[in-house]
Short mmCIF file of C-alpha atoms in Angstrom, two decimals:
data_model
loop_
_atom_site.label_atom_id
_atom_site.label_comp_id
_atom_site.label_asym_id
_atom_site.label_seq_id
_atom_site.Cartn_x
_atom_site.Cartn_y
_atom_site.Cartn_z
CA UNK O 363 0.00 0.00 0.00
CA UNK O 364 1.08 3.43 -0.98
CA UNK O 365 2.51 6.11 1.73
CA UNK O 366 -0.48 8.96 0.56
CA UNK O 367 -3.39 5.50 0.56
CA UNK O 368 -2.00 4.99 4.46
CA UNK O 369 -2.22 7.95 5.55
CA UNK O 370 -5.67 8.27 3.33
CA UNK O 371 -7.05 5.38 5.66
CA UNK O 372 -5.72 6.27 8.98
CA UNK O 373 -7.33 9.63 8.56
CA UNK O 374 -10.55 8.44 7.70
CA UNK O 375 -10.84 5.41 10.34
CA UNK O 376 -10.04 8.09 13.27
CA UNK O 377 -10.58 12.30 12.98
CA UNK O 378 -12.10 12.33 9.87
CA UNK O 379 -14.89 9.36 10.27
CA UNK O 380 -17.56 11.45 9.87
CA UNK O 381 -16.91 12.98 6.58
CA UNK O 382 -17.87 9.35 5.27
CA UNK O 383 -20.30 8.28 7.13
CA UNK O 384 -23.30 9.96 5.11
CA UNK O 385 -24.21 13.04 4.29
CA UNK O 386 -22.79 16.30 5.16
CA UNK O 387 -26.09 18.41 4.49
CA UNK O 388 -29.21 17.86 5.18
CA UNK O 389 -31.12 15.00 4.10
CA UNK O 390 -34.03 14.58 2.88
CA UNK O 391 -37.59 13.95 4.80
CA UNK O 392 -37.07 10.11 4.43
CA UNK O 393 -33.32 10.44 5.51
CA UNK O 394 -31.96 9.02 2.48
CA UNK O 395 -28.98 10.75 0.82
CA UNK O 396 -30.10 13.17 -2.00
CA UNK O 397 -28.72 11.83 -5.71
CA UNK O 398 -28.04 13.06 -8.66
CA UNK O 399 -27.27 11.17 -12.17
CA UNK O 400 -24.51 12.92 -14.29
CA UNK O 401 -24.98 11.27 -17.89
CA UNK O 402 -28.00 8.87 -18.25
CA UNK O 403 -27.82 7.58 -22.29
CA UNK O 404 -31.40 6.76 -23.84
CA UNK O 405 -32.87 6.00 -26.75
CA UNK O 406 -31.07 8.21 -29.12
CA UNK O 407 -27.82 6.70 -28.12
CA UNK O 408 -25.95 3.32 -27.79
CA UNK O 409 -25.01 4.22 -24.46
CA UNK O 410 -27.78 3.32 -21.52
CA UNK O 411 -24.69 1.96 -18.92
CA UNK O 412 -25.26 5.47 -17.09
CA UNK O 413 -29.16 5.33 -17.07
CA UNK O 414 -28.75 1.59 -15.58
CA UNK O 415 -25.59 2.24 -12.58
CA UNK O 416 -28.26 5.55 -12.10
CA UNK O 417 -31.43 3.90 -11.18
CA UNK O 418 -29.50 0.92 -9.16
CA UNK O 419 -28.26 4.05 -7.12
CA UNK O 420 -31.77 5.40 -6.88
CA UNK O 421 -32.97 2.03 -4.67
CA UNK O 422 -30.74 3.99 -1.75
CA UNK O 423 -30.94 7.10 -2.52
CA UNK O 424 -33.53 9.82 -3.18
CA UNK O 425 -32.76 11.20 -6.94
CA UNK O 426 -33.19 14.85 -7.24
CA UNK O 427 -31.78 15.38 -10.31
CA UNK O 428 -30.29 14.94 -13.72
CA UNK O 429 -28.19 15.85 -16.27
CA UNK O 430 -27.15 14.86 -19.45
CA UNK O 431 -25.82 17.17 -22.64
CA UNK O 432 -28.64 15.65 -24.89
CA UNK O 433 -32.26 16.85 -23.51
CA UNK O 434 -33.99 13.55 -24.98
CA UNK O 435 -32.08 11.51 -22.53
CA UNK O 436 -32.75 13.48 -19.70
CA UNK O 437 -36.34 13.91 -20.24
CA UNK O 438 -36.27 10.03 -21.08
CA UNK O 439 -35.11 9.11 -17.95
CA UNK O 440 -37.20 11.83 -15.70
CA UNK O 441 -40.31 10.74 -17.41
CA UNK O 442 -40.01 7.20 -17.85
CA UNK O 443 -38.13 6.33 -14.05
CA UNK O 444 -39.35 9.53 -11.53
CA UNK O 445 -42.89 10.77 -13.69
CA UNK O 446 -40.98 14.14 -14.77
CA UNK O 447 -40.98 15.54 -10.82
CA UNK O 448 -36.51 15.58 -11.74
CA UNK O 449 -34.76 18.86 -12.15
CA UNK O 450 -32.63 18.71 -15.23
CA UNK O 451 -29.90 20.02 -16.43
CA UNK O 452 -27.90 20.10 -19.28
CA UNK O 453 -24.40 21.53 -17.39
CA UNK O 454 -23.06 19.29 -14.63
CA UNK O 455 -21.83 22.60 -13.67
CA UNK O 456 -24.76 24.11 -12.64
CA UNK O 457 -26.28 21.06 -11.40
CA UNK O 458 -23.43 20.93 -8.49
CA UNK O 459 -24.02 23.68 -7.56
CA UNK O 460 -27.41 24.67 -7.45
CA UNK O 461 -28.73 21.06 -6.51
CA UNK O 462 -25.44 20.53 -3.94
CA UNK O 463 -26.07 16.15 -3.81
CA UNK O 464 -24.90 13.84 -1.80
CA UNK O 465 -23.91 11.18 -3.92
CA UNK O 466 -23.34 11.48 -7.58
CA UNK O 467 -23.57 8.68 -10.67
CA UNK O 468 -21.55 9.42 -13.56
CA UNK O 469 -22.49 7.37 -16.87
CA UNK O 470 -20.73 10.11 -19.66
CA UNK O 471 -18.54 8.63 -22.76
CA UNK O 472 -15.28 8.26 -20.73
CA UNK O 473 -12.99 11.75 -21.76
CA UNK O 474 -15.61 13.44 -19.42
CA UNK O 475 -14.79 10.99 -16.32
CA UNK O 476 -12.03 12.53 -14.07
CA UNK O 477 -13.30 16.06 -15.30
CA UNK O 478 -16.92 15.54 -13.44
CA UNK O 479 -15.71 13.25 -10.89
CA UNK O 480 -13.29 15.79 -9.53
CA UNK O 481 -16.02 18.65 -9.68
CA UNK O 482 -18.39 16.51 -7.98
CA UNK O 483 -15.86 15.77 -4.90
CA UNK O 484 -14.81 19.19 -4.57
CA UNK O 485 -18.65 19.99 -4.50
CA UNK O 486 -19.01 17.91 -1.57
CA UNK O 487 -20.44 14.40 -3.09
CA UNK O 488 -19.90 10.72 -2.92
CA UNK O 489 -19.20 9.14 -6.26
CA UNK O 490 -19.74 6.19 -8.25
CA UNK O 491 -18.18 6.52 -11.84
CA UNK O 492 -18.55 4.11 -15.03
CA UNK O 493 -15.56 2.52 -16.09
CA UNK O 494 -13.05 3.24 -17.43
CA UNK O 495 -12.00 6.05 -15.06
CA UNK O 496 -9.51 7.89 -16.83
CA UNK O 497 -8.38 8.80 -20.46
CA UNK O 498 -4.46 9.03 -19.29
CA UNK O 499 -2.45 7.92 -17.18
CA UNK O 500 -2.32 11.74 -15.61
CA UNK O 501 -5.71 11.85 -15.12
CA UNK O 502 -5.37 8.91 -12.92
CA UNK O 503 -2.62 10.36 -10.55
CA UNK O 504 -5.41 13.81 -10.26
CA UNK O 505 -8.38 11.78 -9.23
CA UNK O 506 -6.58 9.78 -6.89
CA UNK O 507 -4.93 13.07 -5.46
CA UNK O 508 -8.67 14.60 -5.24
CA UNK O 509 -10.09 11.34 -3.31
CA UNK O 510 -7.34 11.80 -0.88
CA UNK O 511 -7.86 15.63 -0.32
CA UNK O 512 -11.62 15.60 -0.31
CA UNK O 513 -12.14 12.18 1.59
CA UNK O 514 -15.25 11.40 -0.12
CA UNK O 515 -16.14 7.45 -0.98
CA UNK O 516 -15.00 6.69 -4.80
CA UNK O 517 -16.30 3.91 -6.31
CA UNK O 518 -15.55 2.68 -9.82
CA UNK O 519 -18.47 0.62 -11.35
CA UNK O 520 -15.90 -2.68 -12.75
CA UNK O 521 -18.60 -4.90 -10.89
CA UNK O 522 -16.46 -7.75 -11.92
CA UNK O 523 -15.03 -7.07 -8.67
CA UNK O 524 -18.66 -7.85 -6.85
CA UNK O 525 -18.81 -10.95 -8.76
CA UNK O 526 -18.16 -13.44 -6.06
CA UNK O 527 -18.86 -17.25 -7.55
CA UNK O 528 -16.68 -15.93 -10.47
CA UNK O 529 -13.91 -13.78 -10.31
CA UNK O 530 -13.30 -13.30 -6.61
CA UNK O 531 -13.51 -17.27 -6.78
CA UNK O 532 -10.54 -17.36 -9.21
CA UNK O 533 -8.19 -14.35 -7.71
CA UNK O 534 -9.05 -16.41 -4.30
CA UNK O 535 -7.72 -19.47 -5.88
CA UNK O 536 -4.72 -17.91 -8.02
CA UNK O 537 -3.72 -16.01 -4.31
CA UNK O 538 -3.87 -19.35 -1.97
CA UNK O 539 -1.55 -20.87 -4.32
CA UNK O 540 -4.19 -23.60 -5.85
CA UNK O 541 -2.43 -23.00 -9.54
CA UNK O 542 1.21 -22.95 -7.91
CA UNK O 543 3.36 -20.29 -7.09
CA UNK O 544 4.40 -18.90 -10.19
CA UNK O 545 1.21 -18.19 -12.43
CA UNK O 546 0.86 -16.09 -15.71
CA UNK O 547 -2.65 -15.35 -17.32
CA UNK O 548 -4.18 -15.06 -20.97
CA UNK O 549 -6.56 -12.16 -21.21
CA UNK O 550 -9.12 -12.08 -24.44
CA UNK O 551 -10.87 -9.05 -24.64
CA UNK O 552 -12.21 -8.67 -28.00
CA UNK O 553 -10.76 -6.45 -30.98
CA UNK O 554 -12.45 -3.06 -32.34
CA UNK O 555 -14.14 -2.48 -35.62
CA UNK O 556 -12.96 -0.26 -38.37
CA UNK O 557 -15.11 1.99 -40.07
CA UNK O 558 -14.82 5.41 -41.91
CA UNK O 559 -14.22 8.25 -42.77
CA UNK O 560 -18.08 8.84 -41.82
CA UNK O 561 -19.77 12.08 -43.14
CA UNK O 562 -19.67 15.42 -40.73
CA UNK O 563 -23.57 16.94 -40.37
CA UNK O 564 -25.63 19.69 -38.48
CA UNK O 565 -25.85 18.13 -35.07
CA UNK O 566 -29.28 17.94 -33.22
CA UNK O 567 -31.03 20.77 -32.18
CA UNK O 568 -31.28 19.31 -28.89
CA UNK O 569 -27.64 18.24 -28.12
CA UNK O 570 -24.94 20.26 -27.18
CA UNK O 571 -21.90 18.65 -29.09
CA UNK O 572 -19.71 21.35 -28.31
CA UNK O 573 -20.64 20.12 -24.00
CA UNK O 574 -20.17 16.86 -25.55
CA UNK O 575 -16.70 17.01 -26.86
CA UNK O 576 -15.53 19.19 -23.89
CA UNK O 577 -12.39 18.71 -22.88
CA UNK O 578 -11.71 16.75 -26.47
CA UNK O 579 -10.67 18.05 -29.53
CA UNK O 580 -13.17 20.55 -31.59
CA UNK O 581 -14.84 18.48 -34.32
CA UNK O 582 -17.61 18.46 -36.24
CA UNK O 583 -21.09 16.49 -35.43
CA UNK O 584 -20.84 13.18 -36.21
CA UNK O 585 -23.13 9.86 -35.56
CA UNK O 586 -20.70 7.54 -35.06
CA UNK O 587 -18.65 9.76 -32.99
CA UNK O 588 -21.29 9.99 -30.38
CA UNK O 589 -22.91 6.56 -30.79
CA UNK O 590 -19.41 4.65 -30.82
CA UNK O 591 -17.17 6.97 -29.24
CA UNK O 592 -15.65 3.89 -27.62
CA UNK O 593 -13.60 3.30 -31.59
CA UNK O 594 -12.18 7.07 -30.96
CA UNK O 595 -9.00 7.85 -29.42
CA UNK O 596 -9.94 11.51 -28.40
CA UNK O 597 -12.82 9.51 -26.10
CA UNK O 598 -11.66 6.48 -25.12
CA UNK O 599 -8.95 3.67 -25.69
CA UNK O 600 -11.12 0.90 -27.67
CA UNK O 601 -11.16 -2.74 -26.30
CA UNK O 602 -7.87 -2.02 -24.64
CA UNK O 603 -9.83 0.21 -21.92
CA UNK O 604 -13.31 -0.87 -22.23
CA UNK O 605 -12.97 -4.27 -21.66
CA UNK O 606 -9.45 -4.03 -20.54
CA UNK O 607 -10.78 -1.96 -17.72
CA UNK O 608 -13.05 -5.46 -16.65
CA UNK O 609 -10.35 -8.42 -17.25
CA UNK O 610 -7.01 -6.82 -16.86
CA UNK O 611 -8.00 -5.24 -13.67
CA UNK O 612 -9.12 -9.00 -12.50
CA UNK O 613 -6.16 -10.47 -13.91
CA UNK O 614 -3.63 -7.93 -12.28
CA UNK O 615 -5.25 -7.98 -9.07
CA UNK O 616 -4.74 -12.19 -8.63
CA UNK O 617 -1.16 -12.29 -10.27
CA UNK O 618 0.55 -9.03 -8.42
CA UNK O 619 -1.26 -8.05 -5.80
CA UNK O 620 1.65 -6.02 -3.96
CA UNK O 621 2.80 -4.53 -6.90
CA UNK O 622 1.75 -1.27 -8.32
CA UNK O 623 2.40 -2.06 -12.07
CA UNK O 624 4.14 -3.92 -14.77
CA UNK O 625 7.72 -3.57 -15.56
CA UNK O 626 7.67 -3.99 -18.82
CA UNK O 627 5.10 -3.82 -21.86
CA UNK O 628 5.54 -5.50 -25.24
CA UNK O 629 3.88 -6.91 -28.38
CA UNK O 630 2.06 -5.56 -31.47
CA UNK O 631 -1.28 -5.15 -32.59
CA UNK O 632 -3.51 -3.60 -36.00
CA UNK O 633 -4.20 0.07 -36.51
CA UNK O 634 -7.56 0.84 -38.83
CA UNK O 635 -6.53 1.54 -42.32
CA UNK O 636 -6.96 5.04 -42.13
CA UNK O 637 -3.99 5.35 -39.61
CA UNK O 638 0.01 5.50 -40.92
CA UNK O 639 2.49 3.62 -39.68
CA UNK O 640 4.55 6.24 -38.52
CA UNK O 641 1.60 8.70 -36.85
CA UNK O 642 2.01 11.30 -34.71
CA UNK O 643 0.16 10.35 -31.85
CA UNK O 644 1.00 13.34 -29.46
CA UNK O 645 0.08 15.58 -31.99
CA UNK O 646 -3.45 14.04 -32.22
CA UNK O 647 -4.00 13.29 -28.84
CA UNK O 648 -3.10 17.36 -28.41
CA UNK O 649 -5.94 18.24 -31.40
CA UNK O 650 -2.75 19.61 -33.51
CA UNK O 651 -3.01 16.66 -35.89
CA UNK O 652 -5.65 14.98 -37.56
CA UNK O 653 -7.17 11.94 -39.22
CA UNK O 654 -9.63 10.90 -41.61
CA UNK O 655 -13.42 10.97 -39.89
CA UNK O 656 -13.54 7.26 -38.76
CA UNK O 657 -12.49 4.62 -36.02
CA UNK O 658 -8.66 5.22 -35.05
CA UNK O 659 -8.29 2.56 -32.11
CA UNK O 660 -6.64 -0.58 -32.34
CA UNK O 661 -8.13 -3.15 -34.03
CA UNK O 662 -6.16 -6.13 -33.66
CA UNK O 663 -3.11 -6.77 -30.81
CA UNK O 664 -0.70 -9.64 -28.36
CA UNK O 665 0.73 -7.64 -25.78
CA UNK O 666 2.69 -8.85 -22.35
CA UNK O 667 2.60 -7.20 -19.43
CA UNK O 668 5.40 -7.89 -17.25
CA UNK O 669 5.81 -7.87 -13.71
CA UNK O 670 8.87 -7.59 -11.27
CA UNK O 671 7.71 -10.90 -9.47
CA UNK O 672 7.91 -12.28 -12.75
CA UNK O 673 4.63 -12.86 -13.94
CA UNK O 674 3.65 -12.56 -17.30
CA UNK O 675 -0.28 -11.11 -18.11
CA UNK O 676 -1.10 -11.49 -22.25
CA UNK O 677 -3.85 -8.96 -23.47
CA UNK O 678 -5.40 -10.18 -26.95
CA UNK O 679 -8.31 -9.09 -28.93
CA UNK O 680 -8.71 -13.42 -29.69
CA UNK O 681 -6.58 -15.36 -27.79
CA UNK O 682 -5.62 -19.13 -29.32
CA UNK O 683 -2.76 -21.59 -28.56
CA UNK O 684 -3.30 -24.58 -30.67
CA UNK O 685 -0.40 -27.11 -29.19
CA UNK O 686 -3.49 -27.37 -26.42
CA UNK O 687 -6.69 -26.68 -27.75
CA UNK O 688 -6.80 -23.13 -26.05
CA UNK O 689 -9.20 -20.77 -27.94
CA UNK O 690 -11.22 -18.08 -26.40
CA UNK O 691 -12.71 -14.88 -27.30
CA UNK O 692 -13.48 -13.05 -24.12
CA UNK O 693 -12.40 -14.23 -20.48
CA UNK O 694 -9.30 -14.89 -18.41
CA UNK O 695 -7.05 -18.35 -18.25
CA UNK O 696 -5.27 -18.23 -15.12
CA UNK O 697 -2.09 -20.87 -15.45
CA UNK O 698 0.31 -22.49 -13.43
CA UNK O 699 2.64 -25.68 -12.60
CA UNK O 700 -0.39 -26.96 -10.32
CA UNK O 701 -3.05 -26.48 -13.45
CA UNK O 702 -5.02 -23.78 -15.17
CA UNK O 703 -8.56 -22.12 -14.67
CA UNK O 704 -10.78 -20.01 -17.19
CA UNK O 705 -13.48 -17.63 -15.94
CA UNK O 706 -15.36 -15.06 -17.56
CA UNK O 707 -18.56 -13.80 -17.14
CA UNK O 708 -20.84 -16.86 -17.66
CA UNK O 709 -17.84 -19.56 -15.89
CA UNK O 710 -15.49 -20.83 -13.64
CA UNK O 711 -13.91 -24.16 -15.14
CA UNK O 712 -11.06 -26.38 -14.77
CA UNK O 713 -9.52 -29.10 -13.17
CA UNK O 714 -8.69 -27.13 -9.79
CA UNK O 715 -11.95 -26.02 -9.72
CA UNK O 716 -13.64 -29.55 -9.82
CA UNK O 717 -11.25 -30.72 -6.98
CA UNK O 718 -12.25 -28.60 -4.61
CA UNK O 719 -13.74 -29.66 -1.09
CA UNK O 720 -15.73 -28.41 0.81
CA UNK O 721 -13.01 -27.30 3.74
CA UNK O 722 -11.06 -25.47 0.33
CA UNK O 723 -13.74 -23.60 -0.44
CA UNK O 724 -14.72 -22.62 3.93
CA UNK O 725 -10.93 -21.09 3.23
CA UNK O 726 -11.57 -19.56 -0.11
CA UNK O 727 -14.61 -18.13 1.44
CA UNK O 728 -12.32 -16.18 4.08
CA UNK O 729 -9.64 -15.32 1.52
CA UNK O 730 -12.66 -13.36 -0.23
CA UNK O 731 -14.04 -11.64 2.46
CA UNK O 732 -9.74 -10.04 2.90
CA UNK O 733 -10.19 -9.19 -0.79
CA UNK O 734 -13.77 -7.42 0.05
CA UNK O 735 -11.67 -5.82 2.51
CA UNK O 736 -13.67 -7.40 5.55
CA UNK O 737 -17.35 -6.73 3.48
CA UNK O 738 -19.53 -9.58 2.42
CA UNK O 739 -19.32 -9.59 -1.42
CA UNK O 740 -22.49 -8.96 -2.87
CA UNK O 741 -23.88 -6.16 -5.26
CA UNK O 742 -21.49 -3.52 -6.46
CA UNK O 743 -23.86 -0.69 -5.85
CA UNK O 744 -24.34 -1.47 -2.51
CA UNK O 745 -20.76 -2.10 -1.52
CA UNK O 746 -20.94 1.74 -2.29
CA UNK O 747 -23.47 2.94 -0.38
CA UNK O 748 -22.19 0.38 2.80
CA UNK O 749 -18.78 2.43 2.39
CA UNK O 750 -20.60 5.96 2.71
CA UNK O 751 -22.25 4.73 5.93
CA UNK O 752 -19.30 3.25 7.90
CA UNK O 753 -16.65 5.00 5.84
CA UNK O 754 -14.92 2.10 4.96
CA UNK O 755 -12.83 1.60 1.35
CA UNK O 756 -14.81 -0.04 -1.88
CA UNK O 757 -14.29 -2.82 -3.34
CA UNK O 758 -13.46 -0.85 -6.51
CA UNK O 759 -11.33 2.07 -5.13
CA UNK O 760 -9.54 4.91 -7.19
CA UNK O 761 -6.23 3.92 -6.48
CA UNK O 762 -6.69 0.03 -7.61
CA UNK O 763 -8.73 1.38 -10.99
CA UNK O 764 -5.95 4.01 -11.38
CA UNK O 765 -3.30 1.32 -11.32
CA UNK O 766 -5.45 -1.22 -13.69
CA UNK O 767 -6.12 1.48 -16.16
CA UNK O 768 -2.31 2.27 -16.37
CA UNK O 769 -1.45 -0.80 -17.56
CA UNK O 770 -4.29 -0.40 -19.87
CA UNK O 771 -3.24 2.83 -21.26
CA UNK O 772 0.47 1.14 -21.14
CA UNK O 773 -0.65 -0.98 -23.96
CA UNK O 774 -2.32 1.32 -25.94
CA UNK O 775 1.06 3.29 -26.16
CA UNK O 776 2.98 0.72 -27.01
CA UNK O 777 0.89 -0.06 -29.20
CA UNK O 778 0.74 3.40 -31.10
CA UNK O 779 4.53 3.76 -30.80
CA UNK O 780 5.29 0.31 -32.04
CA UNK O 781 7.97 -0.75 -29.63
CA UNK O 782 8.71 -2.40 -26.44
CA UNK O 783 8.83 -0.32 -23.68
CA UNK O 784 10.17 0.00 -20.09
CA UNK O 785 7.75 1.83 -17.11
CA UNK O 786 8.81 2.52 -13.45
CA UNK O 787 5.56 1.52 -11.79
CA UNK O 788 6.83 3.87 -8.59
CA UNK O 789 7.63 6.92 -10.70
CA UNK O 790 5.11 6.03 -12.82
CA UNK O 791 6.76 7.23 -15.70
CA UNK O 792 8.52 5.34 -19.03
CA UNK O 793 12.33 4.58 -18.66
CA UNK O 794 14.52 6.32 -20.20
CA UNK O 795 11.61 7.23 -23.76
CA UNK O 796 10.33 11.37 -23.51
CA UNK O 797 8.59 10.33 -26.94
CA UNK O 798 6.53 7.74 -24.75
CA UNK O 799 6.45 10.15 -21.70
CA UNK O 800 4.41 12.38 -23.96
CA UNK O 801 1.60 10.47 -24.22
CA UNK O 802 1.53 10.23 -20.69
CA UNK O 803 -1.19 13.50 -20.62
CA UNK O 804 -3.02 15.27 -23.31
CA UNK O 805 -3.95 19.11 -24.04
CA UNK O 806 -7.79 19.50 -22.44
CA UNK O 807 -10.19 22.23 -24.00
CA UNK O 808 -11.41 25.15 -22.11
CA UNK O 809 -15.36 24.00 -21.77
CA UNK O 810 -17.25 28.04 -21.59
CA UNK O 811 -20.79 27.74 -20.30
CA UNK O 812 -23.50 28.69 -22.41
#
């Protein structure tokens, strides 16, 4: 555990308790904590993950409010979930401050994360954020500076990490040495599309793309920008951080669990057509480059992340090893000298896994409740709301998320750059590579209200 995390959790179990343990205004009549939902998707969109994490919260919490940057979704979600009695807004600005919640959902496309989180801490709230937190590895290092100075209970909604007949089951068995002591894993995580270059038109009356794009690059309206931002660098990191954000998170957290990052990052992967070779990614990442209107993430990629306790962790969009009839499109295989395990969302197989006793799985049992950090697993949502009452530390906490996405992002730039690449995990920086330390933050657009 990190020196600033220490000190984060002494201070919070002793003088500063009580600014976790609910609210710090008043509640409402009923005495729940007063909510608010920060992005919400709908029917216009591809993108309803917000409108769902939104109305989970809403079954502990009195919602008060909304806000998204397209008024269909908002008005969507008032009148369909709370019969229109919502205040909406289109500026999570103004919503902050003139509403002043207690607990805040955030379900944006991901460059608008760590901007929102951070005003909604520094306004005061508790908050649960989509995945994948951050758009950098920068970003990561401020939102995990802001959770420390603010105090407020930061949950990250990877509900992997709830999942406990699955993926706690695995990291449980990985951890108490049922695979052997030295154990690698094989991470499948799907590849991205290509598409493009898509047509630029008038956007809708009723959206405000320039709030959209925000802190991102200026560009024109386009569908598949704001349907499938997920394919666009300037929003997101593809498969690498969608997904990635889901199975390398689970994968990291069995195989180096006192580590703070790989060592090392290697491999190669498949660029969409549109993008050279040689591109200048820090000029595009800064808005001072550009490419043609279409999908720019990678399509197609083996990488290894290394670790200094020598484990090895393989991201692949398909991963396939025919020597031994290994082939598997989404989903983790966990492998060591003692045997091998594969788990994903709808499984937990292998030959370790049908061995187990009943006294193996009484000691699993208590291995999971250390990795629930002394909770009961159970539903993610509710492992946040536990935390805001006794001030205790989620099971998906900003500085676990910030370390899983930096491997994430560590791929992605390896990836653009083409080359192998060395990373202190403690300075958090790349050894000895300023081209690679570039890409370590981005230029961010001055956002004016309207």
């Amino acid at each position: 555990m990190n020196t600033s995390r220490r000190r984060f959790l002494q201070t919070t179990a002793a003088g500063s308790a009580v600014a976790m343990s609910g609210p710090l205004r008043a509640a409402d009549d009923n005495g729940k904590l007063r909510l608010a939902a920060i992005g919400v998707g709908g029917s216009r969109g591809r993108y309803n993950r917000g409108r769902s994490i939104a109305l989970s919260a809403a079954g502990f919490a009195n919602m008060i409010a909304v806000c998204d940057v397209d008024d269909l979704h908002a008005k969507e979600f008032n009148e369909e979930h709370f019969g229109g009695k919502l205040n909406t807004y289109r500026d999570y600005r103004e919503l902050l401050e003139q509403e002043k919640p207690d607990v805040v959902t955030i379900g944006t496309p991901d460059h608008w994360h760590v901007p929102i989180a951070i005003a909604a801490l520094r306004s005061g709230a508790h908050v649960y954020c989509e995945k994948p937190l951050t758009l950098t590895i920068d970003e990561g290092k401020q939102i995990r500076k802001v959770v420390e100075e603010t105090g407020k209970v930061f949950q990250v909604g990877t509900q992997q990490r709830s999942a406990k007949d699955l993926f706690l089951t695995a990291i449980a068995m990985v951890q108490t040495g049922r695979l052997g002591d030295n154990v690698n894993a094989y991470v499948a995580i799907g590849g991205a599309p290509e598409g493009g270059p898509f047509d630029v038109t008038d956007a809708p009356k009723d959206i405000d793309w320039n709030l959209w794009l925000g802190p991102a690059p200026d560009k024109g309206y386009c569908e598949e920008r704001r349907r499938f931002f997920r394919w666009y660098f300037e929003y997101s990191g593809g498969k690498m951080t969608d997904w990635g954000a889901h199975h390398i998170d689970i994968a990291q957290w069995a195989l180096a669990p006192g580590e703070t990052g790989p060592v090392k990052v290697s491999g190669k992967g498949q660029f969409p057509k549109i993008v050279p070779d040689d591109y200048n990614w820090e000029s595009f990442l800064n808005g001072e480059a550009s490419l043609p209107n279409g999908y720019n993430t990678a399509m197609k990629f083996n990488i290894e992340l290394t670790y200094e306790n020598g484990s090895v962790l393989s991201v692949n969009d398909h991963y396939t090893r025919e020597n031994d009839n290994v082939n598997f499109p989404n989903g983790i295989l966990f492998e060591g000298e003692k045997g091998r395990i594969f788990v994903n969302r709808g499984k937990l197989e292998g030959r370790p896994v049908d061995a187990l006793t009943d006294a193996d799985r009484a000691e699993l049992d208590e291995k999971i409740t250390e990795l629930c950090k002394g909770k009961k697993p159970g539903g993610h949502m509710g492992n946040f709301f536990e935390c805001i009452s006794d001030g205790g530390l989620p099971i998906s906490d900003v500085w676990t998320h910030h370390r899983t996405m930096t491997s994430c992002h560590l791929c992605n730039i390896a990836l653009m750059l083409g080359r192998d690449l060395t990373w202190d995990p403690k300075a958090e920086r790349f050894v000895g590579d300023e081209q690679a330390n570039a890409l370590l933050s981005r230029k961010s657009r001055e956002v004016a209200r309207t």
